[in-house]
Amino acid sequence: MMTRIIAAAALALGLSAGASALEGNAHAPEKYEWEHNGPFGTYDDHSVQRGFQIYQEVCASCHSMNLMRFRNLAQRGGPFESEDFPNPNDNLIVMQIAAGYEVQDGPNEDGDMFMRTALPSDAFPAPFDNEQQARASNGGAYPPDLSLIVKARSGGADYIRSLLLGYEEAPHDAHLSPGQYYNAYFEGGAIAMAPPLSEGIVTYADGTEATVEQMAEDVVTFLTWAGDPHMEARKQMGIMVLIYLFFFAVVVYLAYRQIWANVKH
Amino acid sequence: MSGPSTYKPSTGIEKWLDSRLPIIRLGYDSFVDFPTPRNLNYWWTFGGILAVFLMIQIISGIVLAMHYVAHEDYAFESVQRITRDVPFGWLIQSMHANGASFFFVAVYLHMFRGLYYGSYKAPREILWILGVVIYLLMMATAFMGYVLPWGQMSYWGAMVITNLIGALPFVGDAIREWLWGGFSVGQATLNRFFSLHYLLPFVIAGVVGLHIWALHVPGNGNPAGLEIKDPKKDALPFHPYYTVKDGFAIIVYLMVFATFVFYMPGVLGHADNYIEANPLSTPAHIVPEWYFLPFYAILRAVTFDIGPIDAKLGGVLAMFGAIAILFVLPWLDTSKVRSMRYRPLTRWFFIFFVIAAIGLGWCGAKNPDDPVPLLGFKFVYLAQFLTLYYFAYFVVILPVLGIIEKPKDRPASIEASVLGNDKS
Amino acid sequence: MTKENGAPGGHGEEPTRRDFIYIAAGGAAAVGGGLVAWPFIDQMNPAADTLALGSIRFDTAQVEEGASVTVMWRGGPVFVRRRTEAEIAEAREAGLNSLPDDLARNDNLAASAPAVDANRVLRPEILIVKGNCTHLGCVPLGPGSNTGDYDGWYCPCHGSHYDTSGRIRRGPAPENLPVPDYYFEGGEESTIVKIGLSPEEAASSGWQAADASGAVA
């Protein structure tokens, strides 16, 4: 909660990143109670798994995640982390996921590049070779890389969720070019991304009903994890450090009182 | 107050060393037996806190440099790799990035303490000036360090600041190109900023050594603004009295620091810096790090030409002038009374000075054309008013008040001020 | 060397040959120090490989009417814009006294050339300007997103408006967007523009300064 209070204070003063995006004409993102919020919040692994499925089946056709490796899915704090496989590169689930992709490797002894099955150590394959190709395929718009998207947008997870759910009928005074959609949470209102989520666009492997709300929550949880994969370790260590510092402070304060006991100051 | 040394080497090795390199004697005289006023309050603990943070920044920085790649194509990714793949990289990177902010929080409190208690007055002018030099070096170091992650704010912050130099008449463009090592901020700039960012902290450490030396000649100031007359009554040995008091303050400050490092590592940063630098796309609002915001507001407050000086150059001059004026502060304040405890009128102007400095920071974060909440006029006008006050405080208020103000009665000695018989 | 100075063997006399030798020695040290310092200062200037990217070629035929294309030159953006008739007319109509900066800022012309539209373009339909706001170096927005109140470019950083000749009209930017040195390679018919010229190319580039009324002398 401390985070929220300080962030709110910083927002009020306009000192933090959050302030700038709230200016202009975009709606402020809707607040949402994420399970990973707060000093003890952790990621809902099942939600991250479902979110990864959404990314694979929906987002990945346009958006890259260049900083992600398949092994990340199985590392400590990852959605497919398993005690059976202390080395994430040996995780069977992740090996299977990776095996569904082909990546370029080489050159071989003849000097040619070749395609091979992806390994857990490989990066998520990008849908386009470069920014120019991505723009050419998307009417001039560039679908941003999603590795850090939650950190790279002020409003974070709340903003991404609001955006995914925020498509609506364009008001009469909105200027939309062909290939643009109206989204009140997007700066300027005109966004080149078509509404990505619709009822039943995926069938969840774990049987959860794929409502638009559910999918938005899952994919944003996945993206939050992808941008901050060590959050759980960070919060756990934070508690230990603060407890240690607290007792250290108490002991030093008592020492201070004892040393200064006979000195008026 | 550095009287004759009281160090007595006890063992044979210490005696042997003392007649060759009396380094233990130096440490003993400076940090153990050093007579320190008995009335120092917690505002005096920030010196120790700053020393700790200089060490935190140097150690975490050296470690980060083992993994960082100073190349425009790889810098962004290498920082991400540090936070994702390097063992404890997320912790060390967060300590270094937030450590810079906490370093500045401490230095600002340290400076405000100096301003309030008149720590810059004779015979401590050199001590103060060395402090301002450290502050300047810190700003240069922090500015170049912020460029290294090569995010959008890194790149465009560097662009805006280096373009300020282009405002200088005649030589501006040549100096800017020389600084860039090219025709804009690019690979050469990143590489040299990395080199200098690694160097400057050690220069800071050197000047800190001089700063402490200059402190130990006249001794500490104190809230009463009096000198130590009788060390037996007015002073205490630094150790254990102030080592333990500073130690306690350092631990409390570290707790706040840890709260940021572990629970809100990104709050003080900017979302745009998680986007890799792109010379073809400018972020909607370029905002420097919070600790530069007051000066950024002063830069933008000059929107008019002053004689032959155009608005752009005027802004640059005002911004640098705001720091430069600190160098001559010891000679601007005409009052012989150090502590504002005994300056009833000046104290109010000081409080408003602190408000003005924070207000300038607020203006720096805002779009100058937006209206100020409750007041209704544009931020740029608020910034202009506060800038005016900032300079007036130094060149008008302090010189004049020192002459016309009638200070309160001061206690006869530090001991008297502590024991409460102030009205001696 | 003053009398009180008492340099060895000085005996408090007038400057002697010995004093001269000391001064010369000190001077030689200063000169040597300066000479050694210069390479260490100059190394920070743009290196040969950076300078090698000093000029580029671009085919203006690919720019559609009313559109602006951004090309990279010397690490920064350059706008190449094919202006419509209306935009040309708008640029020509603006009076010199309505311009905050009345100098052409054209690297092909003398620094004193007035900022009439004729001094900003080699061919009226093609406008080429450097794409960094003269305020603090941001990249202004242009056709396709936001052309500002004067139909040219709008800088989102601090709100500078540029007109269809790339001249500053309102906002904090002090100068017009500068025109880089360029010419059409291969004469009248050519659409290939070369940006960044050698002195020989500059001499035959075909630029002529116009006076304040827009007439070429």
XYZ file of N, CA and C in Angstrom, chain B residues 27-163:
411
model
N 43.852 8.888 11.059
C 42.490 8.378 11.244
C 41.997 8.618 12.665
N 42.889 8.422 13.628
C 42.507 8.598 15.037
C 42.137 10.055 15.305
N 42.986 10.962 14.804
C 42.736 12.384 15.063
C 41.500 12.880 14.327
N 41.201 12.268 13.165
C 40.092 12.769 12.346
C 38.755 12.170 12.731
N 38.757 10.906 13.117
C 37.466 10.249 13.274
C 37.248 9.599 14.639
N 38.235 9.668 15.529
C 38.036 9.078 16.846
C 38.037 10.176 17.900
N 39.166 10.847 17.993
C 39.310 11.813 19.074
C 38.874 13.218 18.651
N 38.459 13.369 17.416
C 38.179 14.700 16.892
C 37.105 15.412 17.724
N 37.437 16.610 18.280
C 36.444 17.288 19.125
C 35.279 17.836 18.306
N 34.084 17.376 18.601
C 32.900 17.705 17.825
C 31.893 18.376 18.759
N 31.267 19.462 18.301
C 30.311 20.149 19.177
C 29.278 19.173 19.723
N 28.925 19.360 20.983
C 28.024 18.391 21.613
C 26.566 18.611 21.209
N 26.284 19.717 20.498
C 24.880 20.064 20.245
C 24.417 19.776 18.813
N 25.158 18.941 18.091
C 24.742 18.671 16.712
C 23.409 17.915 16.696
N 22.496 18.329 15.819
C 21.225 17.618 15.706
C 21.272 16.649 14.512
N 20.139 16.044 14.202
C 20.147 15.015 13.150
C 20.417 15.586 11.763
N 20.247 16.906 11.579
C 20.585 17.480 10.268
C 22.070 17.324 9.970
N 22.852 17.102 11.009
C 24.294 16.951 10.792
C 24.693 15.518 10.428
N 23.720 14.616 10.331
C 24.086 13.239 10.006
C 24.162 12.991 8.501
N 23.732 13.991 7.695
C 23.697 13.725 6.259
C 25.082 13.640 5.630
N 26.087 14.243 6.269
C 27.458 14.083 5.777
C 27.851 12.615 5.766
N 27.589 11.940 6.873
C 27.904 10.521 6.952
C 27.080 9.706 5.970
N 25.788 10.076 5.859
C 24.909 9.374 4.908
C 25.448 9.524 3.486
N 25.919 10.738 3.161
C 26.449 10.969 1.812
C 27.686 10.118 1.553
N 28.538 9.986 2.567
C 29.738 9.156 2.387
C 29.322 7.718 2.082
N 28.309 7.240 2.812
C 27.837 5.868 2.571
C 27.303 5.736 1.150
N 26.544 6.719 0.705
C 25.962 6.598 -0.635
C 26.996 6.746 -1.739
N 28.044 7.527 -1.493
C 29.122 7.576 -2.491
C 29.722 6.181 -2.638
N 29.903 5.498 -1.517
C 30.460 4.143 -1.586
C 29.483 3.190 -2.293
N 28.192 3.285 -1.941
C 27.207 2.410 -2.588
C 27.244 2.609 -4.102
N 27.289 3.869 -4.528
C 27.262 4.151 -5.965
C 28.524 3.649 -6.650
N 29.679 3.854 -6.003
C 30.933 3.418 -6.627
C 30.970 1.896 -6.733
N 30.615 1.214 -5.644
C 30.721 -0.253 -5.666
C 29.688 -0.846 -6.633
N 28.441 -0.412 -6.540
C 27.439 -0.981 -7.452
C 27.775 -0.606 -8.895
N 28.314 0.590 -9.093
C 28.653 1.021 -10.452
C 29.777 0.198 -11.058
N 30.805 -0.088 -10.272
C 31.913 -0.902 -10.794
C 31.382 -2.275 -11.206
N 30.481 -2.817 -10.394
C 29.929 -4.127 -10.708
C 29.087 -4.065 -11.985
N 28.273 -3.027 -12.109
C 27.441 -2.911 -13.313
C 28.309 -2.782 -14.560
N 29.425 -2.070 -14.432
C 30.300 -1.871 -15.592
C 30.881 -3.187 -16.087
N 30.893 -4.211 -15.229
C 31.384 -5.521 -15.667
C 30.423 -6.167 -16.667
N 29.175 -5.692 -16.704
C 28.175 -6.321 -17.571
C 27.645 -5.383 -18.647
N 27.847 -4.086 -18.441
C 27.265 -3.091 -19.331
C 28.056 -3.002 -20.637
N 27.355 -2.763 -21.746
C 28.002 -2.593 -23.047
C 27.715 -1.178 -23.544
N 28.750 -0.381 -23.701
C 28.559 1.018 -24.096
C 28.498 1.125 -25.617
N 27.437 0.580 -26.205
C 27.266 0.665 -27.659
C 25.817 0.988 -27.951
N 25.590 1.878 -28.907
C 24.220 2.329 -29.133
C 23.283 1.174 -29.514
N 23.815 0.094 -30.092
C 22.957 -1.036 -30.463
C 22.722 -2.012 -29.319
N 23.590 -1.995 -28.311
C 23.517 -3.029 -27.274
C 23.308 -2.488 -25.866
N 23.465 -1.184 -25.681
C 23.424 -0.629 -24.327
C 22.091 -0.936 -23.651
N 20.996 -0.652 -24.340
C 19.673 -0.872 -23.763
C 19.489 -2.337 -23.389
N 19.845 -3.214 -24.335
C 19.673 -4.641 -24.104
C 20.580 -5.129 -22.978
N 21.789 -4.570 -22.897
C 22.709 -5.053 -21.861
C 22.194 -4.683 -20.474
N 21.557 -3.519 -20.340
C 20.985 -3.159 -19.040
C 19.833 -4.103 -18.707
N 19.027 -4.421 -19.713
C 17.940 -5.369 -19.481
C 18.476 -6.745 -19.115
N 19.569 -7.119 -19.764
C 20.174 -8.416 -19.453
C 20.663 -8.427 -18.005
N 21.209 -7.307 -17.554
C 21.654 -7.234 -16.155
C 20.483 -7.514 -15.227
N 19.327 -6.897 -15.503
C 18.203 -7.066 -14.581
C 17.527 -8.429 -14.730
N 17.739 -9.104 -15.860
C 17.042 -10.370 -16.085
C 17.916 -11.592 -15.848
N 19.137 -11.569 -16.359
C 19.945 -12.790 -16.377
C 21.112 -12.785 -15.406
N 21.701 -11.622 -15.119
C 22.862 -11.593 -14.230
C 22.395 -11.881 -12.803
N 23.070 -12.797 -12.086
C 22.651 -13.087 -10.713
C 22.632 -11.825 -9.850
N 21.506 -11.551 -9.223
C 21.285 -10.360 -8.413
C 21.437 -9.057 -9.201
N 21.482 -9.167 -10.514
C 21.612 -7.958 -11.328
C 20.467 -6.989 -11.090
N 19.249 -7.537 -10.933
C 18.094 -6.668 -10.688
C 18.283 -5.852 -9.428
N 18.934 -6.459 -8.421
C 19.145 -5.766 -7.152
C 20.194 -4.664 -7.311
N 21.299 -5.012 -7.955
C 22.402 -4.059 -8.059
C 22.017 -2.897 -8.965
N 21.311 -3.204 -10.043
C 20.887 -2.137 -10.949
C 19.908 -1.202 -10.247
N 18.995 -1.783 -9.478
C 18.012 -0.974 -8.760
C 18.687 -0.122 -7.687
N 19.684 -0.692 -7.008
C 20.418 0.075 -6.001
C 21.114 1.271 -6.640
N 21.714 1.035 -7.797
C 22.479 2.103 -8.443
C 21.552 3.208 -8.945
N 20.445 2.815 -9.576
C 19.520 3.808 -10.137
C 18.823 4.585 -9.030
N 18.316 3.885 -8.006
C 17.671 4.586 -6.899
C 18.692 5.260 -5.991
N 19.882 4.678 -5.938
C 20.937 5.275 -5.114
C 21.254 6.692 -5.562
N 21.207 6.936 -6.867
C 21.454 8.288 -7.373
C 20.436 9.257 -6.784
N 19.165 8.855 -6.769
C 18.127 9.731 -6.218
C 18.342 9.973 -4.729
N 18.673 8.899 -4.006
C 18.855 9.065 -2.558
C 20.103 9.878 -2.243
N 21.105 9.774 -3.104
C 22.294 10.605 -2.993
C 21.882 12.083 -3.081
N 21.026 12.389 -4.037
C 20.619 13.786 -4.218
C 19.693 14.257 -3.095
N 18.804 13.383 -2.623
C 17.964 13.774 -1.480
C 18.870 14.200 -0.330
N 19.879 13.363 -0.048
C 20.769 13.644 1.081
C 21.570 14.919 0.836
N 22.027 15.118 -0.402
C 22.861 16.301 -0.656
C 22.016 17.569 -0.554
N 20.756 17.501 -0.976
C 19.906 18.693 -0.857
C 19.629 19.008 0.618
N 19.363 17.980 1.424
C 19.122 18.237 2.843
C 20.390 18.782 3.512
N 21.529 18.230 3.104
C 22.826 18.679 3.605
C 23.050 20.155 3.248
N 22.673 20.540 2.025
C 22.863 21.929 1.576
C 21.883 22.871 2.282
N 20.636 22.439 2.424
C 19.665 23.286 3.123
C 20.091 23.485 4.581
N 20.631 22.435 5.175
C 21.139 22.562 6.544
C 22.241 23.624 6.586
N 23.147 23.563 5.592
C 24.223 24.546 5.539
C 23.705 25.957 5.371
N 22.648 26.097 4.555
C 22.076 27.424 4.329
C 21.404 27.952 5.596
N 20.729 27.068 6.315
C 19.975 27.514 7.491
C 20.918 27.882 8.638
N 21.921 27.036 8.854
C 22.793 27.264 10.001
C 24.036 28.073 9.640
N 24.050 28.640 8.442
C 25.166 29.514 8.069
C 26.504 28.803 8.007
N 26.493 27.548 7.562
C 27.735 26.765 7.550
C 28.761 27.300 6.552
N 28.324 28.211 5.686
C 29.227 28.712 4.642
C 30.034 29.913 5.116
N 29.746 30.418 6.342
C 30.370 31.674 6.759
C 31.775 31.465 7.304
N 32.549 32.530 7.310
C 33.934 32.473 7.769
C 33.994 31.748 9.108
N 34.947 30.880 9.306
C 36.072 30.553 8.416
C 35.819 29.298 7.585
N 34.607 29.085 7.088
C 34.301 27.829 6.383
C 33.962 28.051 4.909
N 34.434 29.175 4.327
C 34.096 29.460 2.931
C 34.615 28.377 1.988
N 35.865 27.960 2.199
C 36.460 26.946 1.314
C 35.715 25.620 1.450
N 35.350 25.306 2.677
C 34.566 24.094 2.930
C 33.278 24.121 2.112
N 32.605 25.251 2.125
C 31.355 25.409 1.366
C 31.604 25.311 -0.138
N 32.642 26.008 -0.610
C 32.922 26.011 -2.051
C 33.259 24.596 -2.526
N 34.036 23.879 -1.734
C 34.341 22.491 -2.115
C 33.054 21.673 -2.182
N 32.131 21.968 -1.274
C 30.835 21.285 -1.314
C 30.098 21.580 -2.609
N 30.123 22.832 -3.052
C 29.448 23.178 -4.303
C 30.135 22.482 -5.484
N 31.474 22.378 -5.406
C 32.198 21.657 -6.469
C 31.735 20.196 -6.508
N 31.601 19.591 -5.337
C 31.124 18.201 -5.288
C 29.738 18.104 -5.908
N 28.889 19.060 -5.569
C 27.522 19.072 -6.105
C 27.536 19.160 -7.639
N 28.378 20.038 -8.174
C 28.491 20.147 -9.635
C 28.957 18.833 -10.258
N 29.971 18.232 -9.628
C 30.480 16.955 -10.146
C 29.398 15.879 -10.074
N 28.625 15.908 -9.008
C 27.527 14.946 -8.880
C 26.523 15.117 -10.008
N 26.225 16.378 -10.335
C 25.242 16.615 -11.395
C 25.771 16.112 -12.733
N 27.052 16.382 -13.005
C 27.630 15.910 -14.263
C 27.615 14.385 -14.302
N 27.985 13.767 -13.184
C 28.030 12.300 -13.133
C 26.638 11.713 -13.332
N 25.656 12.281 -12.625
C 24.301 11.747 -12.714
C 23.733 11.940 -14.118
N 24.020 13.087 -14.716
C 23.525 13.335 -16.064
C 24.087 12.307 -17.041
N 25.389 12.071 -16.968
C 25.981 11.120 -17.911
C 25.552 9.698 -17.593
N 25.379 9.397 -16.305
C 24.924 8.060 -15.941
C 23.524 7.775 -16.471
N 22.679 8.791 -16.475
C 21.307 8.596 -16.943
C 21.260 8.329 -18.444
N 22.305 8.754 -19.163
C 22.339 8.511 -20.608
C 22.639 7.036 -20.898
N 23.384 6.392 -20.009
C 23.924 5.064 -20.324
C 22.881 3.987 -20.636
N 21.729 3.918 -19.951
C 20.762 2.863 -20.313
C 20.211 3.025 -21.725
N 20.421 4.185 -22.320
C 20.076 4.418 -23.724
C 18.589 4.197 -24.009
N 17.772 4.624 -23.063
C 16.335 4.658 -23.319
C 15.967 5.979 -23.982
N 14.680 6.158 -24.239
C 14.232 7.383 -24.891
C 14.562 8.630 -24.066
N 14.324 8.571 -22.750
C 14.619 9.742 -21.917
C 16.116 9.976 -21.813
N 16.891 8.877 -21.786
C 18.339 9.009 -21.764
C 18.785 9.820 -22.967
N 18.321 9.368 -24.136
C 18.778 9.961 -25.382
C 18.316 11.410 -25.507
N 17.021 11.634 -25.269
C 16.493 12.982 -25.507
C 16.877 13.943 -24.405
N 17.082 13.408 -23.191
C 17.617 14.267 -22.135
C 19.002 14.761 -22.525
N 19.827 13.832 -23.037
C 21.172 14.202 -23.470
C 21.102 15.201 -24.619
N 20.150 14.992 -25.508
C 19.988 15.882 -26.660
C 19.662 17.302 -26.191
N 18.694 17.415 -25.292
C 18.256 18.735 -24.826
C 19.396 19.441 -24.088
N 20.078 18.711 -23.205
C 21.108 19.355 -22.388
C 22.316 19.745 -23.233
N 22.744 18.848 -24.149
C 23.915 19.215 -24.954
C 23.571 20.334 -25.926
N 22.312 20.409 -26.338
C 21.934 21.503 -27.223
C 21.979 22.852 -26.522
